[in-house]
Amino acid sequence: MPGKSSKVRIFEDRETACRTLAGELAGLIATVNASGRDAVLGLATGNTPVPLYRELVRLHREEGLSFARVVTFNLDEYLGLPREHPESYWTFMHRQLFDHVDIAPENIHIPAGQPDDVGTHCAEYEQAIRDAGGIDFQLLGIGRTGHIGFNEPGSPRDSRTRRIELDPVTREDAADAFGGLDQVPTHAITMGCGTILEARRLGLLAFGERKAAIVREAIEGPITAEVSASFLQEHPDAAFFLDREAAEQLG
Ligand code: PGA
């Protein structure tokens, strides 16, 4: 059906979904490396991808998966946080994945939480993605606002990496981790919808009943900047990896 090209893949549970995707990513890394270049992965943070990173670390330790020829670009970072802040996405990614695999530090890209100049930093981030040859696979989660990255409602289809004000719902969802709503940053840097949609392949993970309503909107609702994940409907190679609970409102 035109305009509805994204695939929906429903799994028994989140572990099975993450194991499946990790296996596919290992295959993608091998294929791209065999073609003579580094594999470029777009990565995501949050609770959702934690089992995926755990499985990628296991594949590295037990099955020889190497990240020596992998380049990564994370979707976003909170503005105002130093790298070493416990809730920075820099800290998250190193704890969950980078500290446990053989990736070269210079191949890791995460937007800066405290850039000298935000506009310059965002433009350089876009340029670094282009210089790497574009993103082969972009991992995504979905917020209750429908955001991918931190592309909150109103983020245009062609938006690029930029500073964004976090939606109140997004800040509320982060309040426990930060030890209170007043501790949650008000702004972030995020790749834009246009940046994300240029990836050759997209995989969005969503688990649990809390995500069921927004997952239905993203997959079956209108394609709109009010739900940035709905833009995946127009991408030629995008898949939603869901558990049964997250899929329960699909028609
Ligand atoms: P979560 O966040 O994985 O912690 O639910 C997802 C998101 O906001 O993109």
PDB file of C-alpha atoms and ligand atoms in Angstrom:
ATOM      1  CA  MET A   1       0.000   0.000   0.000  1.00  0.00           C
ATOM      2  CA  PRO A   2       1.597   3.359  -0.937  1.00  0.00           C
ATOM      3  CA  GLY A   3       2.729   5.343   2.068  1.00  0.00           C
ATOM      4  CA  LYS A   4       2.472   2.312   4.365  1.00  0.00           C
ATOM      5  CA  SER A   5       5.730   0.538   3.711  1.00  0.00           C
ATOM      6  CA  SER A   6       6.908   0.026   7.296  1.00  0.00           C
ATOM      7  CA  LYS A   7       6.869  -3.535   8.560  1.00  0.00           C
ATOM      8  CA  VAL A   8       5.478  -4.605  11.913  1.00  0.00           C
ATOM      9  CA  ARG A   9       7.258  -7.505  13.612  1.00  0.00           C
ATOM     10  CA  ILE A  10       5.655  -8.801  16.792  1.00  0.00           C
ATOM     11  CA  PHE A  11       7.673 -10.972  19.207  1.00  0.00           C
ATOM     12  CA  GLU A  12       6.829 -13.123  22.200  1.00  0.00           C
ATOM     13  CA  ASP A  13       8.782 -10.809  24.517  1.00  0.00           C
ATOM     14  CA  ARG A  14      11.385  -8.033  24.468  1.00  0.00           C
ATOM     15  CA  GLU A  15      14.329 -10.411  24.877  1.00  0.00           C
ATOM     16  CA  THR A  16      13.351 -12.313  21.733  1.00  0.00           C
ATOM     17  CA  ALA A  17      12.898  -9.079  19.791  1.00  0.00           C
ATOM     18  CA  CYS A  18      16.289  -7.791  20.920  1.00  0.00           C
ATOM     19  CA  ARG A  19      18.051 -11.103  20.246  1.00  0.00           C
ATOM     20  CA  THR A  20      16.610 -11.130  16.726  1.00  0.00           C
ATOM     21  CA  LEU A  21      17.643  -7.559  15.994  1.00  0.00           C
ATOM     22  CA  ALA A  22      21.118  -8.080  17.479  1.00  0.00           C
ATOM     23  CA  GLY A  23      21.621 -11.037  15.146  1.00  0.00           C
ATOM     24  CA  GLU A  24      20.519  -8.943  12.179  1.00  0.00           C
ATOM     25  CA  LEU A  25      22.891  -6.140  13.178  1.00  0.00           C
ATOM     26  CA  ALA A  26      25.779  -8.609  13.445  1.00  0.00           C
ATOM     27  CA  GLY A  27      24.925  -9.761   9.914  1.00  0.00           C
ATOM     28  CA  LEU A  28      24.755  -6.190   8.652  1.00  0.00           C
ATOM     29  CA  ILE A  29      28.130  -5.320  10.197  1.00  0.00           C
ATOM     30  CA  ALA A  30      29.690  -8.414   8.570  1.00  0.00           C
ATOM     31  CA  THR A  31      28.180  -7.653   5.159  1.00  0.00           C
ATOM     32  CA  VAL A  32      29.168  -3.990   5.148  1.00  0.00           C
ATOM     33  CA  ASN A  33      32.695  -4.766   6.426  1.00  0.00           C
ATOM     34  CA  ALA A  34      33.048  -7.462   3.722  1.00  0.00           C
ATOM     35  CA  SER A  35      32.201  -4.837   1.095  1.00  0.00           C
ATOM     36  CA  GLY A  36      35.299  -2.929   2.239  1.00  0.00           C
ATOM     37  CA  ARG A  37      33.956  -0.171   4.450  1.00  0.00           C
ATOM     38  CA  ASP A  38      33.002   0.551   8.047  1.00  0.00           C
ATOM     39  CA  ALA A  39      29.396  -0.112   9.119  1.00  0.00           C
ATOM     40  CA  VAL A  40      27.642   3.043  10.318  1.00  0.00           C
ATOM     41  CA  LEU A  41      25.099   2.533  13.088  1.00  0.00           C
ATOM     42  CA  GLY A  42      22.737   5.130  14.517  1.00  0.00           C
ATOM     43  CA  LEU A  43      22.114   4.325  18.180  1.00  0.00           C
ATOM     44  CA  ALA A  44      19.441   5.133  20.741  1.00  0.00           C
ATOM     45  CA  THR A  45      19.244   5.388  24.528  1.00  0.00           C
ATOM     46  CA  GLY A  46      16.446   4.752  27.058  1.00  0.00           C
ATOM     47  CA  ASN A  47      15.246   1.639  28.850  1.00  0.00           C
ATOM     48  CA  THR A  48      14.006  -0.028  25.688  1.00  0.00           C
ATOM     49  CA  PRO A  49      17.307  -0.901  23.947  1.00  0.00           C
ATOM     50  CA  VAL A  50      19.054  -2.187  27.103  1.00  0.00           C
ATOM     51  CA  PRO A  51      18.480  -5.901  26.252  1.00  0.00           C
ATOM     52  CA  LEU A  52      19.729  -5.235  22.705  1.00  0.00           C
ATOM     53  CA  TYR A  53      23.014  -3.811  23.983  1.00  0.00           C
ATOM     54  CA  ARG A  54      23.333  -6.704  26.427  1.00  0.00           C
ATOM     55  CA  GLU A  55      22.999  -9.161  23.530  1.00  0.00           C
ATOM     56  CA  LEU A  56      25.478  -7.239  21.340  1.00  0.00           C
ATOM     57  CA  VAL A  57      28.010  -7.396  24.200  1.00  0.00           C
ATOM     58  CA  ARG A  58      27.385 -11.157  24.517  1.00  0.00           C
ATOM     59  CA  LEU A  59      27.883 -11.618  20.760  1.00  0.00           C
ATOM     60  CA  HIS A  60      31.172  -9.725  21.066  1.00  0.00           C
ATOM     61  CA  ARG A  61      32.400 -11.757  24.051  1.00  0.00           C
ATOM     62  CA  GLU A  62      31.183 -15.184  23.042  1.00  0.00           C
ATOM     63  CA  GLU A  63      30.736 -15.202  19.282  1.00  0.00           C
ATOM     64  CA  GLY A  64      33.456 -12.962  17.889  1.00  0.00           C
ATOM     65  CA  LEU A  65      31.345  -9.987  16.832  1.00  0.00           C
ATOM     66  CA  SER A  66      33.807  -7.122  16.339  1.00  0.00           C
ATOM     67  CA  PHE A  67      33.074  -3.404  16.445  1.00  0.00           C
ATOM     68  CA  ALA A  68      36.566  -2.524  15.181  1.00  0.00           C
ATOM     69  CA  ARG A  69      35.060  -1.391  11.878  1.00  0.00           C
ATOM     70  CA  VAL A  70      31.872   0.168  13.227  1.00  0.00           C
ATOM     71  CA  VAL A  71      31.157   3.902  13.416  1.00  0.00           C
ATOM     72  CA  THR A  72      28.286   5.101  15.607  1.00  0.00           C
ATOM     73  CA  PHE A  73      26.110   8.204  15.825  1.00  0.00           C
ATOM     74  CA  ASN A  74      23.744   8.621  18.752  1.00  0.00           C
ATOM     75  CA  LEU A  75      20.414  10.312  18.248  1.00  0.00           C
ATOM     76  CA  ASP A  76      20.516  12.871  21.023  1.00  0.00           C
ATOM     77  CA  GLU A  77      21.890  14.259  24.281  1.00  0.00           C
ATOM     78  CA  TYR A  78      20.519  16.434  27.092  1.00  0.00           C
ATOM     79  CA  LEU A  79      21.736  20.026  26.912  1.00  0.00           C
ATOM     80  CA  GLY A  80      23.590  21.286  29.952  1.00  0.00           C
ATOM     81  CA  LEU A  81      24.896  17.935  31.208  1.00  0.00           C
ATOM     82  CA  PRO A  82      28.620  17.239  31.377  1.00  0.00           C
ATOM     83  CA  ARG A  83      29.676  13.916  29.849  1.00  0.00           C
ATOM     84  CA  GLU A  84      30.307  12.376  33.269  1.00  0.00           C
ATOM     85  CA  HIS A  85      26.801  13.141  34.589  1.00  0.00           C
ATOM     86  CA  PRO A  86      25.182   9.806  35.521  1.00  0.00           C
ATOM     87  CA  GLU A  87      22.137  10.530  33.329  1.00  0.00           C
ATOM     88  CA  SER A  88      24.032  11.784  30.274  1.00  0.00           C
ATOM     89  CA  TYR A  89      23.634   9.661  27.183  1.00  0.00           C
ATOM     90  CA  TRP A  90      27.429   9.622  26.964  1.00  0.00           C
ATOM     91  CA  THR A  91      27.489   7.770  30.294  1.00  0.00           C
ATOM     92  CA  PHE A  92      24.596   5.503  29.296  1.00  0.00           C
ATOM     93  CA  MET A  93      26.204   4.398  26.038  1.00  0.00           C
ATOM     94  CA  HIS A  94      29.582   3.705  27.602  1.00  0.00           C
ATOM     95  CA  ARG A  95      28.063   1.691  30.456  1.00  0.00           C
ATOM     96  CA  GLN A  96      25.682  -0.260  28.253  1.00  0.00           C
ATOM     97  CA  LEU A  97      27.872  -0.913  25.200  1.00  0.00           C
ATOM     98  CA  PHE A  98      31.053   0.979  24.415  1.00  0.00           C
ATOM     99  CA  ASP A  99      33.031   0.005  27.539  1.00  0.00           C
ATOM    100  CA  HIS A 100      32.444  -3.682  26.747  1.00  0.00           C
ATOM    101  CA  VAL A 101      33.286  -3.944  23.040  1.00  0.00           C
ATOM    102  CA  ASP A 102      36.261  -3.205  20.757  1.00  0.00           C
ATOM    103  CA  ILE A 103      34.956   0.033  19.232  1.00  0.00           C
ATOM    104  CA  ALA A 104      37.566   2.759  18.598  1.00  0.00           C
ATOM    105  CA  PRO A 105      36.801   5.859  20.702  1.00  0.00           C
ATOM    106  CA  GLU A 106      37.220   8.079  17.633  1.00  0.00           C
ATOM    107  CA  ASN A 107      34.419   6.165  15.903  1.00  0.00           C
ATOM    108  CA  ILE A 108      31.884   7.097  18.607  1.00  0.00           C
ATOM    109  CA  HIS A 109      29.727  10.188  18.015  1.00  0.00           C
ATOM    110  CA  ILE A 110      27.266  11.526  20.583  1.00  0.00           C
ATOM    111  CA  PRO A 111      25.975  15.115  20.496  1.00  0.00           C
ATOM    112  CA  ALA A 112      27.709  17.238  23.138  1.00  0.00           C
ATOM    113  CA  GLY A 113      25.760  18.235  26.235  1.00  0.00           C
ATOM    114  CA  GLN A 114      27.810  21.398  26.656  1.00  0.00           C
ATOM    115  CA  PRO A 115      28.912  22.561  23.183  1.00  0.00           C
ATOM    116  CA  ASP A 116      30.609  25.951  22.825  1.00  0.00           C
ATOM    117  CA  ASP A 117      28.147  26.895  20.114  1.00  0.00           C
ATOM    118  CA  VAL A 118      25.038  24.766  19.571  1.00  0.00           C
ATOM    119  CA  GLY A 119      24.444  25.742  15.943  1.00  0.00           C
ATOM    120  CA  THR A 120      28.034  25.017  14.925  1.00  0.00           C
ATOM    121  CA  HIS A 121      28.032  21.740  16.824  1.00  0.00           C
ATOM    122  CA  CYS A 122      24.810  20.577  15.133  1.00  0.00           C
ATOM    123  CA  ALA A 123      26.119  21.469  11.675  1.00  0.00           C
ATOM    124  CA  GLU A 124      29.350  19.578  12.399  1.00  0.00           C
ATOM    125  CA  TYR A 125      27.348  16.549  13.562  1.00  0.00           C
ATOM    126  CA  GLU A 126      25.425  16.501  10.281  1.00  0.00           C
ATOM    127  CA  GLN A 127      28.699  16.825   8.362  1.00  0.00           C
ATOM    128  CA  ALA A 128      30.272  13.943  10.312  1.00  0.00           C
ATOM    129  CA  ILE A 129      27.342  11.690   9.328  1.00  0.00           C
ATOM    130  CA  ARG A 130      27.781  12.660   5.672  1.00  0.00           C
ATOM    131  CA  ASP A 131      31.564  12.149   5.883  1.00  0.00           C
ATOM    132  CA  ALA A 132      30.966   8.643   7.251  1.00  0.00           C
ATOM    133  CA  GLY A 133      28.893   7.849   4.158  1.00  0.00           C
ATOM    134  CA  GLY A 134      25.471   8.046   5.839  1.00  0.00           C
ATOM    135  CA  ILE A 135      23.863   5.721   8.355  1.00  0.00           C
ATOM    136  CA  ASP A 136      23.383   2.061   7.387  1.00  0.00           C
ATOM    137  CA  PHE A 137      21.013   1.224  10.239  1.00  0.00           C
ATOM    138  CA  GLN A 138      19.314   3.602  12.663  1.00  0.00           C
ATOM    139  CA  LEU A 139      17.974   2.218  15.941  1.00  0.00           C
ATOM    140  CA  LEU A 140      14.995   4.068  17.417  1.00  0.00           C
ATOM    141  CA  GLY A 141      12.774   4.034  20.474  1.00  0.00           C
ATOM    142  CA  ILE A 142       9.513   5.923  20.784  1.00  0.00           C
ATOM    143  CA  GLY A 143       8.472   8.301  23.532  1.00  0.00           C
ATOM    144  CA  ARG A 144       4.895   8.688  24.731  1.00  0.00           C
ATOM    145  CA  THR A 145       4.790  11.928  22.697  1.00  0.00           C
ATOM    146  CA  GLY A 146       5.561   9.885  19.581  1.00  0.00           C
ATOM    147  CA  HIS A 147       9.072  11.290  19.391  1.00  0.00           C
ATOM    148  CA  ILE A 148      11.950   9.578  17.627  1.00  0.00           C
ATOM    149  CA  GLY A 149      15.200  10.958  18.980  1.00  0.00           C
ATOM    150  CA  PHE A 150      13.882  14.021  20.790  1.00  0.00           C
ATOM    151  CA  ASN A 151      11.768  15.158  17.848  1.00  0.00           C
ATOM    152  CA  GLU A 152       8.835  16.321  19.923  1.00  0.00           C
ATOM    153  CA  PRO A 153       5.394  17.111  18.423  1.00  0.00           C
ATOM    154  CA  GLY A 154       5.716  19.792  15.751  1.00  0.00           C
ATOM    155  CA  SER A 155       9.094  18.582  14.458  1.00  0.00           C
ATOM    156  CA  PRO A 156       9.004  18.912  10.662  1.00  0.00           C
ATOM    157  CA  ARG A 157       9.657  15.997   8.304  1.00  0.00           C
ATOM    158  CA  ASP A 158      12.761  17.773   6.989  1.00  0.00           C
ATOM    159  CA  SER A 159      14.181  18.900  10.354  1.00  0.00           C
ATOM    160  CA  ARG A 160      17.925  18.508  10.931  1.00  0.00           C
ATOM    161  CA  THR A 161      20.135  18.149  14.008  1.00  0.00           C
ATOM    162  CA  ARG A 162      19.240  21.020  16.340  1.00  0.00           C
ATOM    163  CA  ARG A 163      18.409  22.244  19.835  1.00  0.00           C
ATOM    164  CA  ILE A 164      14.891  21.335  20.957  1.00  0.00           C
ATOM    165  CA  GLU A 165      12.723  22.043  23.984  1.00  0.00           C
ATOM    166  CA  LEU A 166      11.622  18.826  25.666  1.00  0.00           C
ATOM    167  CA  ASP A 167       7.896  18.135  25.886  1.00  0.00           C
ATOM    168  CA  PRO A 168       6.473  18.123  29.460  1.00  0.00           C
ATOM    169  CA  VAL A 169       5.495  14.444  29.026  1.00  0.00           C
ATOM    170  CA  THR A 170       9.078  13.545  28.085  1.00  0.00           C
ATOM    171  CA  ARG A 171      10.463  15.420  31.098  1.00  0.00           C
ATOM    172  CA  GLU A 172       7.940  13.719  33.377  1.00  0.00           C
ATOM    173  CA  ASP A 173       9.024  10.299  32.067  1.00  0.00           C
ATOM    174  CA  ALA A 174      12.644  11.176  32.946  1.00  0.00           C
ATOM    175  CA  ALA A 175      11.874  12.615  36.399  1.00  0.00           C
ATOM    176  CA  ASP A 176      12.494   9.422  38.401  1.00  0.00           C
ATOM    177  CA  ALA A 177      15.874   8.816  36.778  1.00  0.00           C
ATOM    178  CA  PHE A 178      16.955  12.378  37.542  1.00  0.00           C
ATOM    179  CA  GLY A 179      15.587  12.319  41.098  1.00  0.00           C
ATOM    180  CA  GLY A 180      12.827  14.875  40.470  1.00  0.00           C
ATOM    181  CA  LEU A 181      11.217  16.844  37.641  1.00  0.00           C
ATOM    182  CA  ASP A 182      13.171  20.003  38.496  1.00  0.00           C
ATOM    183  CA  GLN A 183      16.422  18.111  37.852  1.00  0.00           C
ATOM    184  CA  VAL A 184      15.450  17.110  34.288  1.00  0.00           C
ATOM    185  CA  PRO A 185      17.046  19.282  31.590  1.00  0.00           C
ATOM    186  CA  THR A 186      14.612  21.458  29.643  1.00  0.00           C
ATOM    187  CA  HIS A 187      16.399  21.170  26.287  1.00  0.00           C
ATOM    188  CA  ALA A 188      18.356  18.675  24.232  1.00  0.00           C
ATOM    189  CA  ILE A 189      20.213  18.322  20.979  1.00  0.00           C
ATOM    190  CA  THR A 190      18.582  15.827  18.640  1.00  0.00           C
ATOM    191  CA  MET A 191      19.141  14.550  15.140  1.00  0.00           C
ATOM    192  CA  GLY A 192      16.244  15.835  13.051  1.00  0.00           C
ATOM    193  CA  CYS A 193      13.512  13.780  11.427  1.00  0.00           C
ATOM    194  CA  GLY A 194      15.162  14.423   8.071  1.00  0.00           C
ATOM    195  CA  THR A 195      18.523  13.237   9.428  1.00  0.00           C
ATOM    196  CA  ILE A 196      16.966  10.039  10.795  1.00  0.00           C
ATOM    197  CA  LEU A 197      14.918   9.269   7.689  1.00  0.00           C
ATOM    198  CA  GLU A 198      18.045   9.379   5.513  1.00  0.00           C
ATOM    199  CA  ALA A 199      19.311   6.188   7.191  1.00  0.00           C
ATOM    200  CA  ARG A 200      19.211   3.287   4.744  1.00  0.00           C
ATOM    201  CA  ARG A 201      17.392   1.070   7.238  1.00  0.00           C
ATOM    202  CA  LEU A 202      15.414   1.924  10.386  1.00  0.00           C
ATOM    203  CA  GLY A 203      14.400  -0.274  13.318  1.00  0.00           C
ATOM    204  CA  LEU A 204      12.093   1.063  16.034  1.00  0.00           C
ATOM    205  CA  LEU A 205      11.803  -0.893  19.285  1.00  0.00           C
ATOM    206  CA  ALA A 206       8.756  -0.499  21.541  1.00  0.00           C
ATOM    207  CA  PHE A 207       7.829  -2.737  24.448  1.00  0.00           C
ATOM    208  CA  GLY A 208       5.107  -2.827  27.050  1.00  0.00           C
ATOM    209  CA  GLU A 209       1.532  -1.765  27.368  1.00  0.00           C
ATOM    210  CA  ARG A 210       2.538   1.861  28.143  1.00  0.00           C
ATOM    211  CA  LYS A 211       3.616   2.268  24.516  1.00  0.00           C
ATOM    212  CA  ALA A 212       0.578   0.579  22.905  1.00  0.00           C
ATOM    213  CA  ALA A 213      -1.458   3.742  22.204  1.00  0.00           C
ATOM    214  CA  ILE A 214       1.394   5.743  20.669  1.00  0.00           C
ATOM    215  CA  VAL A 215       2.573   2.695  18.680  1.00  0.00           C
ATOM    216  CA  ARG A 216      -0.902   2.446  17.125  1.00  0.00           C
ATOM    217  CA  GLU A 217      -0.824   6.162  16.229  1.00  0.00           C
ATOM    218  CA  ALA A 218       2.637   5.847  14.700  1.00  0.00           C
ATOM    219  CA  ILE A 219       1.754   2.805  12.582  1.00  0.00           C
ATOM    220  CA  GLU A 220      -1.932   3.299  11.774  1.00  0.00           C
ATOM    221  CA  GLY A 221      -2.504   7.015  12.300  1.00  0.00           C
ATOM    222  CA  PRO A 222      -1.971   9.874   9.872  1.00  0.00           C
ATOM    223  CA  ILE A 223       1.578  10.781   8.859  1.00  0.00           C
ATOM    224  CA  THR A 224       2.092  13.958  10.832  1.00  0.00           C
ATOM    225  CA  ALA A 225       4.729  16.085  12.551  1.00  0.00           C
ATOM    226  CA  GLU A 226       2.576  15.727  15.695  1.00  0.00           C
ATOM    227  CA  VAL A 227       3.850  12.108  15.920  1.00  0.00           C
ATOM    228  CA  SER A 228       7.339  12.069  14.443  1.00  0.00           C
ATOM    229  CA  ALA A 229       7.468   8.237  14.454  1.00  0.00           C
ATOM    230  CA  SER A 230       4.619   8.279  11.900  1.00  0.00           C
ATOM    231  CA  PHE A 231       7.191   9.413   9.300  1.00  0.00           C
ATOM    232  CA  LEU A 232       8.518   5.835   9.339  1.00  0.00           C
ATOM    233  CA  GLN A 233       5.428   4.852   7.335  1.00  0.00           C
ATOM    234  CA  GLU A 234       7.009   6.565   4.325  1.00  0.00           C
ATOM    235  CA  HIS A 235      10.470   5.005   4.655  1.00  0.00           C
ATOM    236  CA  PRO A 236      11.268   2.173   2.214  1.00  0.00           C
ATOM    237  CA  ASP A 237      13.021   0.004   4.819  1.00  0.00           C
ATOM    238  CA  ALA A 238      11.633   0.652   8.302  1.00  0.00           C
ATOM    239  CA  ALA A 239      10.450  -1.965  10.783  1.00  0.00           C
ATOM    240  CA  PHE A 240       8.731  -1.793  14.168  1.00  0.00           C
ATOM    241  CA  PHE A 241       9.989  -4.475  16.582  1.00  0.00           C
ATOM    242  CA  LEU A 242       7.227  -4.914  19.167  1.00  0.00           C
ATOM    243  CA  ASP A 243       6.342  -7.241  22.005  1.00  0.00           C
ATOM    244  CA  ARG A 244       2.736  -8.421  22.332  1.00  0.00           C
ATOM    245  CA  GLU A 245       1.831  -5.705  24.851  1.00  0.00           C
ATOM    246  CA  ALA A 246       3.067  -2.837  22.675  1.00  0.00           C
ATOM    247  CA  ALA A 247       1.160  -4.328  19.700  1.00  0.00           C
ATOM    248  CA  GLU A 248      -2.122  -4.901  21.519  1.00  0.00           C
ATOM    249  CA  GLN A 249      -3.981  -1.893  20.093  1.00  0.00           C
ATOM    250  CA  LEU A 250      -3.045  -2.550  16.447  1.00  0.00           C
ATOM    251  CA  GLY A 251      -6.004  -3.246  14.140  1.00  0.00           C
TER     252      GLY A 251
HETATM  253  P1  PGA B   1      12.319   4.522  26.834  1.00  0.00           P
HETATM  254  O1  PGA B   1      12.395   5.881  26.018  1.00  0.00           O
HETATM  255  O2  PGA B   1      13.048   3.487  26.021  1.00  0.00           O
HETATM  256  O3  PGA B   1      13.013   4.799  28.120  1.00  0.00           O
HETATM  257  O4  PGA B   1      10.865   4.197  26.973  1.00  0.00           O
HETATM  258  C1  PGA B   1      12.072   5.848  24.663  1.00  0.00           C
HETATM  259  C2  PGA B   1      12.114   7.222  24.062  1.00  0.00           C
HETATM  260  O5  PGA B   1      11.760   8.208  24.745  1.00  0.00           O
HETATM  261  O6  PGA B   1      12.481   7.329  22.889  1.00  0.00           O
END
